[in-house]
Structures are given as structure tokens and as C-alpha cells.
GROMACS .gro file of C-alpha atoms in nm:
model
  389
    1UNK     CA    1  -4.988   6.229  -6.412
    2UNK     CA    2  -4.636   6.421  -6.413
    3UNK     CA    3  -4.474   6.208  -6.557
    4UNK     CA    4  -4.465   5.850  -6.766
    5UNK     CA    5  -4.366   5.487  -6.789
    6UNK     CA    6  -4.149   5.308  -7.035
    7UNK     CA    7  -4.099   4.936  -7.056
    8UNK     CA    8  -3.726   4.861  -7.052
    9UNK     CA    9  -3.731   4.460  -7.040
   10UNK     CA   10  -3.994   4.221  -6.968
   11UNK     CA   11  -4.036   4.309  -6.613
   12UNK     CA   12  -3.876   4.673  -6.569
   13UNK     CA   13  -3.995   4.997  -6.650
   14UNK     CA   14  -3.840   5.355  -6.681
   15UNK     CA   15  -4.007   5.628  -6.500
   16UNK     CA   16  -3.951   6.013  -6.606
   17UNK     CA   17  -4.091   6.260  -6.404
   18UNK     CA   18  -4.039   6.616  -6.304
   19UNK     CA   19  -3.906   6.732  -5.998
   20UNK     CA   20  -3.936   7.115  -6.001
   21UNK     CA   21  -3.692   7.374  -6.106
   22UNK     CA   22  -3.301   7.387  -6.066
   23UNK     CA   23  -3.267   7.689  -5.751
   24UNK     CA   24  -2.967   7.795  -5.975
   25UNK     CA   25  -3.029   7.812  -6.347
   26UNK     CA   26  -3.416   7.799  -6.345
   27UNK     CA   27  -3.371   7.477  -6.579
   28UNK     CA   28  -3.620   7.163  -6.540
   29UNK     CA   29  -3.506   6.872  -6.324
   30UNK     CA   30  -3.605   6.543  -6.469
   31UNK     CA   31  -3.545   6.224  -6.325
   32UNK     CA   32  -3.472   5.890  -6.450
   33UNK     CA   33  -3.600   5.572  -6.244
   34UNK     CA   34  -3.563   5.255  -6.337
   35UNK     CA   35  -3.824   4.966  -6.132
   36UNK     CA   36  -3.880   4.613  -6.153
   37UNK     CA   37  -4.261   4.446  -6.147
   38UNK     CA   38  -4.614   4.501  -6.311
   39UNK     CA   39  -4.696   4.803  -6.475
   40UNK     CA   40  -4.918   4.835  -6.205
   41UNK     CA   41  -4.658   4.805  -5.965
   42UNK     CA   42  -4.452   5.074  -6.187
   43UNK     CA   43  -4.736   5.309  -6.174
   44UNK     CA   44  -4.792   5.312  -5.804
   45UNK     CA   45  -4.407   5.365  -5.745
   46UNK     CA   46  -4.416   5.667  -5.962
   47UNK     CA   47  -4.755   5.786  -5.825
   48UNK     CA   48  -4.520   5.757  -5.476
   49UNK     CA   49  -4.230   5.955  -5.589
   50UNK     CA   50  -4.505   6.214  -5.730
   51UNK     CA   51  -4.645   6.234  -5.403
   52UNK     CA   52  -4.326   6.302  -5.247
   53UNK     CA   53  -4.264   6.544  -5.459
   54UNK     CA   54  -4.565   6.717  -5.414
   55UNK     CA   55  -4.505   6.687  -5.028
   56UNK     CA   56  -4.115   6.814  -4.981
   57UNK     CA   57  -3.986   6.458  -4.857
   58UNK     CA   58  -3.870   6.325  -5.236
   59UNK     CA   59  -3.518   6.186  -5.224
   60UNK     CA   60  -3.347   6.199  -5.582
   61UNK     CA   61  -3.147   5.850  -5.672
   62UNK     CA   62  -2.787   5.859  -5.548
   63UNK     CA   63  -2.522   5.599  -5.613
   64UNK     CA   64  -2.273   5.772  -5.357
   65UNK     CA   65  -2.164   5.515  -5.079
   66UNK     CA   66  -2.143   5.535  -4.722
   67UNK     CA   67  -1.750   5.529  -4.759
   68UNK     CA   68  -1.800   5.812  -4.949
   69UNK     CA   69  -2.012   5.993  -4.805
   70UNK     CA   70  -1.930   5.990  -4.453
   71UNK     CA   71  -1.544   6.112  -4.513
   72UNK     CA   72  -1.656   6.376  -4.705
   73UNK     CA   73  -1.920   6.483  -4.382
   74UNK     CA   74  -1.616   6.448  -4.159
   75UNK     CA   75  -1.349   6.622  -4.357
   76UNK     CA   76  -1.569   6.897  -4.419
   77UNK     CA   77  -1.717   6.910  -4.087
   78UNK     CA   78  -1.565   7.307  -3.950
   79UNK     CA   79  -1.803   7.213  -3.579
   80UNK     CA   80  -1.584   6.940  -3.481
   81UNK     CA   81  -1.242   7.010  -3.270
   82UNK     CA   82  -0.946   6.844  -3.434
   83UNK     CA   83  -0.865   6.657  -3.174
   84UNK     CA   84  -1.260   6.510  -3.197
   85UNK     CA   85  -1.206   6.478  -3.593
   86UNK     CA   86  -0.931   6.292  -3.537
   87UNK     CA   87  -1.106   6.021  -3.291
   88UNK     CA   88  -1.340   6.021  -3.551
   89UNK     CA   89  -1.139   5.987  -3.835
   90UNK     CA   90  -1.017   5.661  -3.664
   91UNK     CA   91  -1.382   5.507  -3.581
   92UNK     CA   92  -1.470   5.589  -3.972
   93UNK     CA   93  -1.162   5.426  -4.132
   94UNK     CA   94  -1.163   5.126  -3.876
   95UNK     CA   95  -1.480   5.062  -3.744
   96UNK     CA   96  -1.761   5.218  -4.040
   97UNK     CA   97  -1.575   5.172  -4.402
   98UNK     CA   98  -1.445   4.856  -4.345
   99UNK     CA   99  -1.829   4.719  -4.315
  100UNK     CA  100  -2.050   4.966  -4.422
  101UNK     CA  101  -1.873   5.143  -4.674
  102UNK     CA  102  -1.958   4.926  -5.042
  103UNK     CA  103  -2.277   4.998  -4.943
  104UNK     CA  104  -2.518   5.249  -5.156
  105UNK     CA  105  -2.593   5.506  -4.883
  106UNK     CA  106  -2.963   5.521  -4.990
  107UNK     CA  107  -2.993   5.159  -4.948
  108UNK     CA  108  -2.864   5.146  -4.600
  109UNK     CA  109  -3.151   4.960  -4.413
  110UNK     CA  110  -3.154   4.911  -3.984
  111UNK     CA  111  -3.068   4.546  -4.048
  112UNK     CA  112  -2.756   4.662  -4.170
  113UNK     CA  113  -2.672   4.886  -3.858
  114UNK     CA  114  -2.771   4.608  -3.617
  115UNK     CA  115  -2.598   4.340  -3.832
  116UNK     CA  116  -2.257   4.612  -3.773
  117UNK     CA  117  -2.336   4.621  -3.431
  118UNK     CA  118  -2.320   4.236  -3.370
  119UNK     CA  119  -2.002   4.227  -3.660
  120UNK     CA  120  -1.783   4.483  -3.432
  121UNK     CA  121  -1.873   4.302  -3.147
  122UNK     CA  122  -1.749   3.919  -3.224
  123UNK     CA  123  -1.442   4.073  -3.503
  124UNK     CA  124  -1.436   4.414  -3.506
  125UNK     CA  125  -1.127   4.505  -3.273
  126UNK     CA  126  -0.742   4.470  -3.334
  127UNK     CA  127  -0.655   4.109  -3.524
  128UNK     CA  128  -1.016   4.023  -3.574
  129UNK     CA  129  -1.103   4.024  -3.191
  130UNK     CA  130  -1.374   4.135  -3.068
  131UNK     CA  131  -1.476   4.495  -2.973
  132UNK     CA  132  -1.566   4.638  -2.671
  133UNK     CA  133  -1.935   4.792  -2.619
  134UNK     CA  134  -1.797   5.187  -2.558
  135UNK     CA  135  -1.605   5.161  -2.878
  136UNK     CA  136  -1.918   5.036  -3.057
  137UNK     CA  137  -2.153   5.250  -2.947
  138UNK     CA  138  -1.842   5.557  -3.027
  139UNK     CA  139  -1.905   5.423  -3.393
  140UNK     CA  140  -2.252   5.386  -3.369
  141UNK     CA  141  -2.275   5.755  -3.286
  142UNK     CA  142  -2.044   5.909  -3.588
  143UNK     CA  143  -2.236   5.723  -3.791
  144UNK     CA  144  -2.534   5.856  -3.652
  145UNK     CA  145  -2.432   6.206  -3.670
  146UNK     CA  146  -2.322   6.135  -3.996
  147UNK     CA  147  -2.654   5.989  -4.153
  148UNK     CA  148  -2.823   6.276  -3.953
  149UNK     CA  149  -2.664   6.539  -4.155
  150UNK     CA  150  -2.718   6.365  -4.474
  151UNK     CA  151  -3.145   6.396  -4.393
  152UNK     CA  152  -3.103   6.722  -4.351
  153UNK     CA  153  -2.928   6.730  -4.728
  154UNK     CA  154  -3.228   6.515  -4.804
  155UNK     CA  155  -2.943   6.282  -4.933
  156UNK     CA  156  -3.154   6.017  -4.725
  157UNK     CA  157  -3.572   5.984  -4.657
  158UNK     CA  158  -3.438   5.891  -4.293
  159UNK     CA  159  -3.154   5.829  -4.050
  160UNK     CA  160  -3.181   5.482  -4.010
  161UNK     CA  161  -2.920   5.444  -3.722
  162UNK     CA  162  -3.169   5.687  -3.517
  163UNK     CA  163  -3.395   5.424  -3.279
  164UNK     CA  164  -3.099   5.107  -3.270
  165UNK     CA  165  -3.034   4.930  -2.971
  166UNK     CA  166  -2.694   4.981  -2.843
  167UNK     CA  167  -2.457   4.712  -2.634
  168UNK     CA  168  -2.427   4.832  -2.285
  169UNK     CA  169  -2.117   4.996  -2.255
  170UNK     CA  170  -1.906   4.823  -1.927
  171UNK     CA  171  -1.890   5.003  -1.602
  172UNK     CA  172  -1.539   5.116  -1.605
  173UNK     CA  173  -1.484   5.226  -1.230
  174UNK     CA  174  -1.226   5.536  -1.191
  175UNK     CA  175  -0.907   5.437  -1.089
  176UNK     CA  176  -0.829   5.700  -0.751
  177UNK     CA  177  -0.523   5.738  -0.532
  178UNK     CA  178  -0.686   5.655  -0.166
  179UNK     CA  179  -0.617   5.833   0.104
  180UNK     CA  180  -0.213   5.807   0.221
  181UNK     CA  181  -0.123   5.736  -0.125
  182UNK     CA  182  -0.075   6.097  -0.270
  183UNK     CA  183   0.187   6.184  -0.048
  184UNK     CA  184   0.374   5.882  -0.086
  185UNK     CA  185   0.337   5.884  -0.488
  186UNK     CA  186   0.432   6.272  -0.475
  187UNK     CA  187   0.724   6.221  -0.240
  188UNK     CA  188   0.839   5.919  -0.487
  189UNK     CA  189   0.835   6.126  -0.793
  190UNK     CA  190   1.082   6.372  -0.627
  191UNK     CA  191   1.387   6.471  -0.854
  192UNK     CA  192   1.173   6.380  -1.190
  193UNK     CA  193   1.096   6.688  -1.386
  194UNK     CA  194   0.685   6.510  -1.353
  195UNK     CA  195   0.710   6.596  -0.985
  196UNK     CA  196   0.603   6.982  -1.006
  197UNK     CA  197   0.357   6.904  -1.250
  198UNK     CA  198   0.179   6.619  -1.090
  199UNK     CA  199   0.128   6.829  -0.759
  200UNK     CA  200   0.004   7.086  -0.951
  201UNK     CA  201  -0.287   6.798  -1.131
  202UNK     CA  202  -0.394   6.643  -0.809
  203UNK     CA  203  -0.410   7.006  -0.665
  204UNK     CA  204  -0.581   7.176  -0.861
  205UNK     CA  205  -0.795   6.874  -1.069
  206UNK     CA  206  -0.700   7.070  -1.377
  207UNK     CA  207  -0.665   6.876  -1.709
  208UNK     CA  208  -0.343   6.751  -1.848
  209UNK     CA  209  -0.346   6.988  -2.198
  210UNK     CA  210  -0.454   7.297  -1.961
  211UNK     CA  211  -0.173   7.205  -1.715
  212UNK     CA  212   0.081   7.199  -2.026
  213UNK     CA  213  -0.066   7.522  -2.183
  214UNK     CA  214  -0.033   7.710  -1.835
  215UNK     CA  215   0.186   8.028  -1.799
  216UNK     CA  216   0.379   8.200  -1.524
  217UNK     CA  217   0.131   8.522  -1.612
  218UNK     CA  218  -0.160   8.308  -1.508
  219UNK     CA  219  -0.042   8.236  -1.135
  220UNK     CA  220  -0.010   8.431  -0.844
  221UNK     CA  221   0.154   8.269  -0.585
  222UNK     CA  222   0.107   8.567  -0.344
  223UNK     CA  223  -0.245   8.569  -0.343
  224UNK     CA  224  -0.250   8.175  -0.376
  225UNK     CA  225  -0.422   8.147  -0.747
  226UNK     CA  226  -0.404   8.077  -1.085
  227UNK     CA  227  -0.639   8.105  -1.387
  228UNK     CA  228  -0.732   7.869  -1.658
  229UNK     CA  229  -0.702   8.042  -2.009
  230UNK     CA  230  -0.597   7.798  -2.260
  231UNK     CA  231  -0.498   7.422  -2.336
  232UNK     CA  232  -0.214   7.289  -2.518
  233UNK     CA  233  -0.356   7.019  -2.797
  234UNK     CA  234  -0.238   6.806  -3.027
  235UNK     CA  235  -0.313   6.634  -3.326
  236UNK     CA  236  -0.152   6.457  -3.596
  237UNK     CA  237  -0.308   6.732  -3.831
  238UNK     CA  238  -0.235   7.050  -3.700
  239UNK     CA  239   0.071   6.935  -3.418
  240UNK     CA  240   0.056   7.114  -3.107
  241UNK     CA  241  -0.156   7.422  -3.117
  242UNK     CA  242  -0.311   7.616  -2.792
  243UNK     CA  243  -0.668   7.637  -2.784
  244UNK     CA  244  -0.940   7.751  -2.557
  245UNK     CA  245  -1.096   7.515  -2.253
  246UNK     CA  246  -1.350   7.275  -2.382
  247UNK     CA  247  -1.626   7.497  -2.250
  248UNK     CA  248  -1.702   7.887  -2.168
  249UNK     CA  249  -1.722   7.728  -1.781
  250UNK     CA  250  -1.332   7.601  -1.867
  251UNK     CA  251  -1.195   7.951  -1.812
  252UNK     CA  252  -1.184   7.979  -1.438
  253UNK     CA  253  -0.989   8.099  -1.143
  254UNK     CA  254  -0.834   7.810  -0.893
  255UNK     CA  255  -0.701   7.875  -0.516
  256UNK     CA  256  -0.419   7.664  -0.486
  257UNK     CA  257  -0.337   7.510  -0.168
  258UNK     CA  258   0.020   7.546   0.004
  259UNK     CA  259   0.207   7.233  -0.109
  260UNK     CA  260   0.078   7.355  -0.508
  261UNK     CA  261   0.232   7.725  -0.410
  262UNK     CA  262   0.535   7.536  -0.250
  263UNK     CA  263   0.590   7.338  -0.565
  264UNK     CA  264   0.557   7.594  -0.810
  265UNK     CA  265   0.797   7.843  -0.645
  266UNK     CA  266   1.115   7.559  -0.630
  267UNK     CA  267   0.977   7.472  -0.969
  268UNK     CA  268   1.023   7.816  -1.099
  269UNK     CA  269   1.359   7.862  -0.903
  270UNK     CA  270   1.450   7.582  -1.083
  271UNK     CA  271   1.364   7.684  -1.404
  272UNK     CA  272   1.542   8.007  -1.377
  273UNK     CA  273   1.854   7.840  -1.272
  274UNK     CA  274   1.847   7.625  -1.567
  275UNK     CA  275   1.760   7.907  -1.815
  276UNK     CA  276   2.073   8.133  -1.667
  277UNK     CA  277   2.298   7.820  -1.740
  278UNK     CA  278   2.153   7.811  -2.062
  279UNK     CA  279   2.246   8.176  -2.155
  280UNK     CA  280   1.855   8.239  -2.205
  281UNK     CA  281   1.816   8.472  -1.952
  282UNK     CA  282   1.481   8.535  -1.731
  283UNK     CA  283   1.134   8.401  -1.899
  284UNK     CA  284   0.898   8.664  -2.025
  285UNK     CA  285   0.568   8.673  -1.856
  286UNK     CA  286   0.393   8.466  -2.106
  287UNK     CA  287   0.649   8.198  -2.102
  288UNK     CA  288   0.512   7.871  -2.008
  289UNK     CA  289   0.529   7.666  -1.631
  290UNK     CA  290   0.598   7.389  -1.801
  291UNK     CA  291   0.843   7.339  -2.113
  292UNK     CA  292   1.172   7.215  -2.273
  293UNK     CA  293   1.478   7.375  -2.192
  294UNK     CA  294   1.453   7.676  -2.434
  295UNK     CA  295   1.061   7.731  -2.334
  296UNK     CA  296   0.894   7.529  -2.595
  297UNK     CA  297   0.598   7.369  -2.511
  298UNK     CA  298   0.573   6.979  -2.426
  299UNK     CA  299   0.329   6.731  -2.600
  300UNK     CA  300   0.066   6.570  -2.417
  301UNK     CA  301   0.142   6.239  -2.537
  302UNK     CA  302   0.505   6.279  -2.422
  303UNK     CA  303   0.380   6.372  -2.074
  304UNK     CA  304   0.126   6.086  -2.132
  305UNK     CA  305   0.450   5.829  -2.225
  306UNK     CA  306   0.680   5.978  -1.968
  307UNK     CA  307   0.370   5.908  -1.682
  308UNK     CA  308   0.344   5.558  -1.759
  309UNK     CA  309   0.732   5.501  -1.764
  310UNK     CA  310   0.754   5.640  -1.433
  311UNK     CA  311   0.465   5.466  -1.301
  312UNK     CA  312   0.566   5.097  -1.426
  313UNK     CA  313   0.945   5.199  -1.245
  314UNK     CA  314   0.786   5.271  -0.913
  315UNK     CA  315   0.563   4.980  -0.923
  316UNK     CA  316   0.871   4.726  -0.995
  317UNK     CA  317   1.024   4.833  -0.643
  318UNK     CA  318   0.999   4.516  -0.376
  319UNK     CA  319   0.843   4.760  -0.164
  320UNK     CA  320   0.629   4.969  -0.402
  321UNK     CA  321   0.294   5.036  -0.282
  322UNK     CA  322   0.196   5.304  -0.614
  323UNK     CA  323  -0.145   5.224  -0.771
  324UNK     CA  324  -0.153   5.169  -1.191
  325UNK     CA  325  -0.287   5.552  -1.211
  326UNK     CA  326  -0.288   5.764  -1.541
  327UNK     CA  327  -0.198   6.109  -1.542
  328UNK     CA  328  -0.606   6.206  -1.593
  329UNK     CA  329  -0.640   5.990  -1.308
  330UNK     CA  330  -0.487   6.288  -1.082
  331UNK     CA  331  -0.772   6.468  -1.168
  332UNK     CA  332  -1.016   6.243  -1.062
  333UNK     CA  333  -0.811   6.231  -0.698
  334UNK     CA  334  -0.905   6.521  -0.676
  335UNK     CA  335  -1.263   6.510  -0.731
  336UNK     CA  336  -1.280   6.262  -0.538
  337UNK     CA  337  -1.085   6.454  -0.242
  338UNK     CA  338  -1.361   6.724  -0.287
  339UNK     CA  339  -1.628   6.524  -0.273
  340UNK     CA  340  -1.500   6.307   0.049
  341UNK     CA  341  -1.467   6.680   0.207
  342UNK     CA  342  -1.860   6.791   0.180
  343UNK     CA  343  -1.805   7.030  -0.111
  344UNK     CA  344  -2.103   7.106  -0.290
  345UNK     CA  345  -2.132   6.982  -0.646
  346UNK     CA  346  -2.170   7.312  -0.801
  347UNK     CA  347  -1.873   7.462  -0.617
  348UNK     CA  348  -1.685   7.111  -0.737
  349UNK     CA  349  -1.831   7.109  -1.123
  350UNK     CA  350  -1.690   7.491  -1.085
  351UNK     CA  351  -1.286   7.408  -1.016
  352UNK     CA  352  -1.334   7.140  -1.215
  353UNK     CA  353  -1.433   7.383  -1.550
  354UNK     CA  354  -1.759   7.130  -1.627
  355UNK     CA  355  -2.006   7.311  -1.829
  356UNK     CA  356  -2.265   7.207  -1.555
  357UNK     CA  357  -2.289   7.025  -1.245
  358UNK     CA  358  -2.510   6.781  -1.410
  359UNK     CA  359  -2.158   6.707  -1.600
  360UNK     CA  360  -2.001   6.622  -1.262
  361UNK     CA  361  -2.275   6.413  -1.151
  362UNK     CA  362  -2.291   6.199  -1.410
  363UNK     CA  363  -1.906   6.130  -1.431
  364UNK     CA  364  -1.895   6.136  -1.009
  365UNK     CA  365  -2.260   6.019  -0.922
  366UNK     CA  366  -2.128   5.702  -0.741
  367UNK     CA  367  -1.857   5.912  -0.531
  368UNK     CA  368  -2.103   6.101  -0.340
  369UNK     CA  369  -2.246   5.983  -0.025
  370UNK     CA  370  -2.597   5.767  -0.106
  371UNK     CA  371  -2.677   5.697   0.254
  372UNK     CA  372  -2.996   5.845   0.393
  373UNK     CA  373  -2.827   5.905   0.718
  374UNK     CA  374  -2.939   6.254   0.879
  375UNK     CA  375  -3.200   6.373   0.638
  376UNK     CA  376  -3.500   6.273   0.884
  377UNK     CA  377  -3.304   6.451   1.128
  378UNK     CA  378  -3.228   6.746   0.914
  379UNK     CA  379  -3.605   6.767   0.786
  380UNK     CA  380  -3.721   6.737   1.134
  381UNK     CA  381  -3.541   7.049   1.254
  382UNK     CA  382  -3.647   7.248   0.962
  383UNK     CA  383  -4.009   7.168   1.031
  384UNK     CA  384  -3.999   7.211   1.429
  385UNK     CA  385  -3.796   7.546   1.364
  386UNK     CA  386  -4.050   7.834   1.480
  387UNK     CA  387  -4.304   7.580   1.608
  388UNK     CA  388  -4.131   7.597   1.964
  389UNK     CA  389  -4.116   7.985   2.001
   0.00000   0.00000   0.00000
């Protein structure tokens, strides 16, 4: 045997074994385990470890804690997006530390996860309320990801999140304008600087940070286009930085219809105006659609706040009629205007910049039409179709 016990007390043992060379200095690695039981029981253990040795799957000791662990697989994480980081960043200091993070990272066990599971769900939200089943299964998945990359740094002999069962996340339903509420919203939000740029969202379905990062060199109003090239993000890390769509199927080319075209030219005559009074003179071509008054770029969470405040106003009129819509809800007006109109899902999941229609489904499923109205019909002309010649 490889190795040999030592008694340490009257019922624990020392193991040293071997565990191959050092990749770097050539030097022996030799491991210390200390286990509690029979000699018997001490010998199988290290006839175990030997085994796993021998096999590639050996795990050495670790005293490193989740807490630990996991921030240090997040900061150093380059594949996430900071904007993604920074979700995560919350769900690990709030949701994962909090619990799991005193414990020894090799002796996290599935009890624990399930036992989080059912903590986050009775105390695990704001002021020791409970938490909803999305945000737990958000957690449940950077934890996941986490413990995932720590198997493959044989930190861990297995991801014991993998195989959990997860609360059912509640069916939020998208909140749309119906139809004869755009105009009326659009023609309310005349005069605020929001006007131009929520036309532009509910005609286009284009996403708020790509709206925000848009310039006057994308658009054409003469040919009746414009084309998605970048989004404006922002994070409490890096501020506002412009980045590339989400996905390779984000850059794309969208025909705007004539109220968009009608917008964006009294926008722009606008914006000139107020430039010239400014002493700044004409834009240059790469100067944004949408800015402050000496063309710096706007953060989303201003256009975010400024949304909500105009929203709430419209909404306290005696006679208001306006839906509780976010800004992202625009986008899914226009989806859903798509849809309503027969266009097919690939032609949708296109204008939309998905990275595939099965994207658009599964975010749209319930919007398209589930009756079974016409197909006989339509299958019965397809197979009578020659047969009468």
C-alpha cells in the first residue's frame, strides 16, 4: 500500500499517502488525512483515496469556503458581461454567502442546497420576507455554475447543486399596450423629450440600451431604415460603456414605418435647433439620436426613472386611460403587433435581434394563435392539389 496509518488519539488516525508529482517542480505531493473510526475503517478510507488516485477522480483536502470560493469564480470570471457579473454579484452577496458561505466547500452536501432552497423561500427576500421562486432559482443557477467550475478544478468530486428540484418560477404574463392604446400613450407623451424615443421602441421593438447607443450614421430616413450596431450599458463597475448586441443575430437592419421616420426627422430638427442655440454647431455623423444637450450619452436607468415618472403622471389624470407599462414593455407591443399581423416567427425573432426563433417562441409562445382553425382545410387543399387535373 502507498501509503500508511498513524494513530493520533484513541479513535483517529493519520493517513500519508502519495499523490503523484508536482506538474511544476517535479517534487512529491504528499498528503495529510486525518479520519475518525477503526483501523479498519482507517484502512479502507485510505485504500479509497488510493483508488482515486489511481483512477484521476482524487480530490485533495481543502478548507476554502463557499464564500470564498464562489467570489473568487465570479470576480475572475472574463465570460461573463458586466452587466451579468453584476446581477450576479448581487445573488452571491445576498442570496448564497449569507447561507452557504461558513460552509467548507468540500463538505457542501444536496441537503444543504435544498435546505437553501426552502430558507430563501420563507426569509430570504428584503426584511426577512420571503423570496420569490425566479429569484431562487437565479441563485440556484450561479451557484450551480459556480460549483460546476470548481469540478472541473477538481476542487470538488461533484457538483452537488446539479439534479435539485427547483420552485416553479410564477407565470409572469407580459404587460402589452392593446390595440388603441399606442396612439393615445404616444400622443400623451407629446412635448416630453421620451416622446421621440418611445415611438422609435414600439416601432422598431428595439431594446432600450440599443435605442440609447443609436446614431444619426445608423439611420436613413430616405430609404426608411436603420441598423443596429451597438448598445449603451451600464454598470456600477465600468459606468456607461457601448458594447456590442447581446448576440451576432443583434446586429441587424430595421425598416421603419412612417410615424418612426416622422418622429425622427422633428426629433433631429429639434436637436439641431437646440445645438445652434447652444453654440455647438451641427452633430458629426457619429453623434448620437439620443443625448444630453452637449451630445453625451444618457443612462439607461435615467431613461428607466424618467419612464416611470411619466407613466405614474399620466395615470393620476381623472381621465387617464395609460396602462402601468415599462419602457421594455414597448418592445413587447411590438412583438405582439407582429405577431397579431401573421408575421412569421423567423422574420419576427429577426427584427427582434433573438439569436433564434426558438428564443422568440419561448418568450412569445402564448401570443401566437393556438387554434386549429383552417389547418384541415389547408391540408386538404394540399393533398387534393394535382388529384383533380
Amino acid at each position: 500500500m502507498r501509503g500508511n496509518i498513524t494513530r493520533r488519539g484513541k479513535a483517529s488516525w493519520r493517513l500519508k499517502f502519495d499523490n503523484g508529482t508536482d506538474p511544476v517542480t517535479g517534487k512529491r505531493l504528499t498528503e495529510f488525512v486525518t479520519v475518525r473510526g477503526t483501523k479498519k475503517e482507517a484502512e479502507a478510507e485510505l485504500s479509497k483515496r488510493l483508488n482515486q488516485i489511481d483512477g484521476g477522480n482524487y480530490v485533495a483536502n481543502s478548507k476554502e469556503t463557499v464564500a470564498v470560493y464562489v467570489r473568487g469564480w465570479l470576480d475572475g470570471n472574463a465570460d461573463l458581461a458586466p452587466t451579468t457579473k453584476e446581477r450576479f454579484g448581487k445573488l452571491v452577496e445576498n442570496q448564497i454567502v449569507p447561507h452557504l458561505g461558513s460552509l467548507i466547500l468540500q463538505q457542501l452536501r444536496p441537503a444543504h442546497v435544498s435546505g437553501w432552497h426552502n430558507t430563501l423561500r420563507k426569509e430570504g427576500g428584503k426584511d426577512g420576507g420571503p423570496l420569490s421562486p425566479a429569484t431562487v432559482r437565479q441563485a440556484h443557477r450561479v451557484l450551480h455554475l459556480a460549483l460546476a467550475r470548481a469540478f472541473e478544478d477538481e476542487k470538488i468530486s461533484r457538483n452537488v447543486a446539479s439534479g435539485r428540484k427547483l420552485p416553479k418560477a410564477d407565470h409572469v404574463e407580459i404587460q402589452i399596450l392593446q390595440q388603441g392604446q399606442i396612439a393615445p400613450l404616444l400622443e400623451a407623451l407629446q412635448g416630453h423629450w421620451l416622446s421621440p424615443v418611445a415611438t422609435v421602441a414600439v416601432g422598431t421593438g428595439m431594446r432600450q440600451g440599443e435605442i440609447m447607443g443609436l446614431q444619426w450614421a445608423d439611420i436613413d430616413l430616405d430609404k426608411g431604415s436603420l441598423r443596429v450596431e451597438r448598445s449603451l450599458e451600464e454598470t456600477k463597475a465600468t459606468g456607461l460603456r457601448f458594447k456590442a448586441p447581446k448576440s451576432k443575430s443583434g446586429i441587424r437592419t430595421i425598416s421603419l414605418p412612417a410615424s418612426v421616420i416622422d418622429a425622427l426627422k422633428v426629433h433631429r430638427k429639434r436637436q439641431l435647433e437646440q445645438r445652434i442655440a447652444l453654440g455647438l454647431g451641427k452633430p458629426g455623423k457619429d453623434a448620437l439620436v439620443f443625448c444630453g444637450p452637449e451630445g453625451e450619452a444618457i443612462a439607461p436607468s435615467k431613461v428607466s426613472g424618467q419612464w416611470r415618472d411619466a407613466i405614474d403622471r399620466l395615470r393620476s389624470k381623472p381621465e387617464a386611460t395609460c396602462p402601468k407599462v415599462r419602457f421594455h414593455d414597448l418592445r413587447h407591443t411590438h412583438a405582439s403587433a407582429l405577431i397579431a399581423s401573421g408575421l412569421d416567427v423567423v422574420a419576427i425573432s429577426r427584427r427582434l435581434g433573438h439569436a433564434s426563433p426558438v428564443v422568440t417562441l419561448s418568450v412569445y409562445a402564448h401570443l401566437f394563435k393556438r387554434s386549429d382553425e383552417g389547418a384541415a382545410a389547408a391540408i386538404e387543399a394540399a393533398m387534393r392539389t394535382g388529384a383533380e387535373q
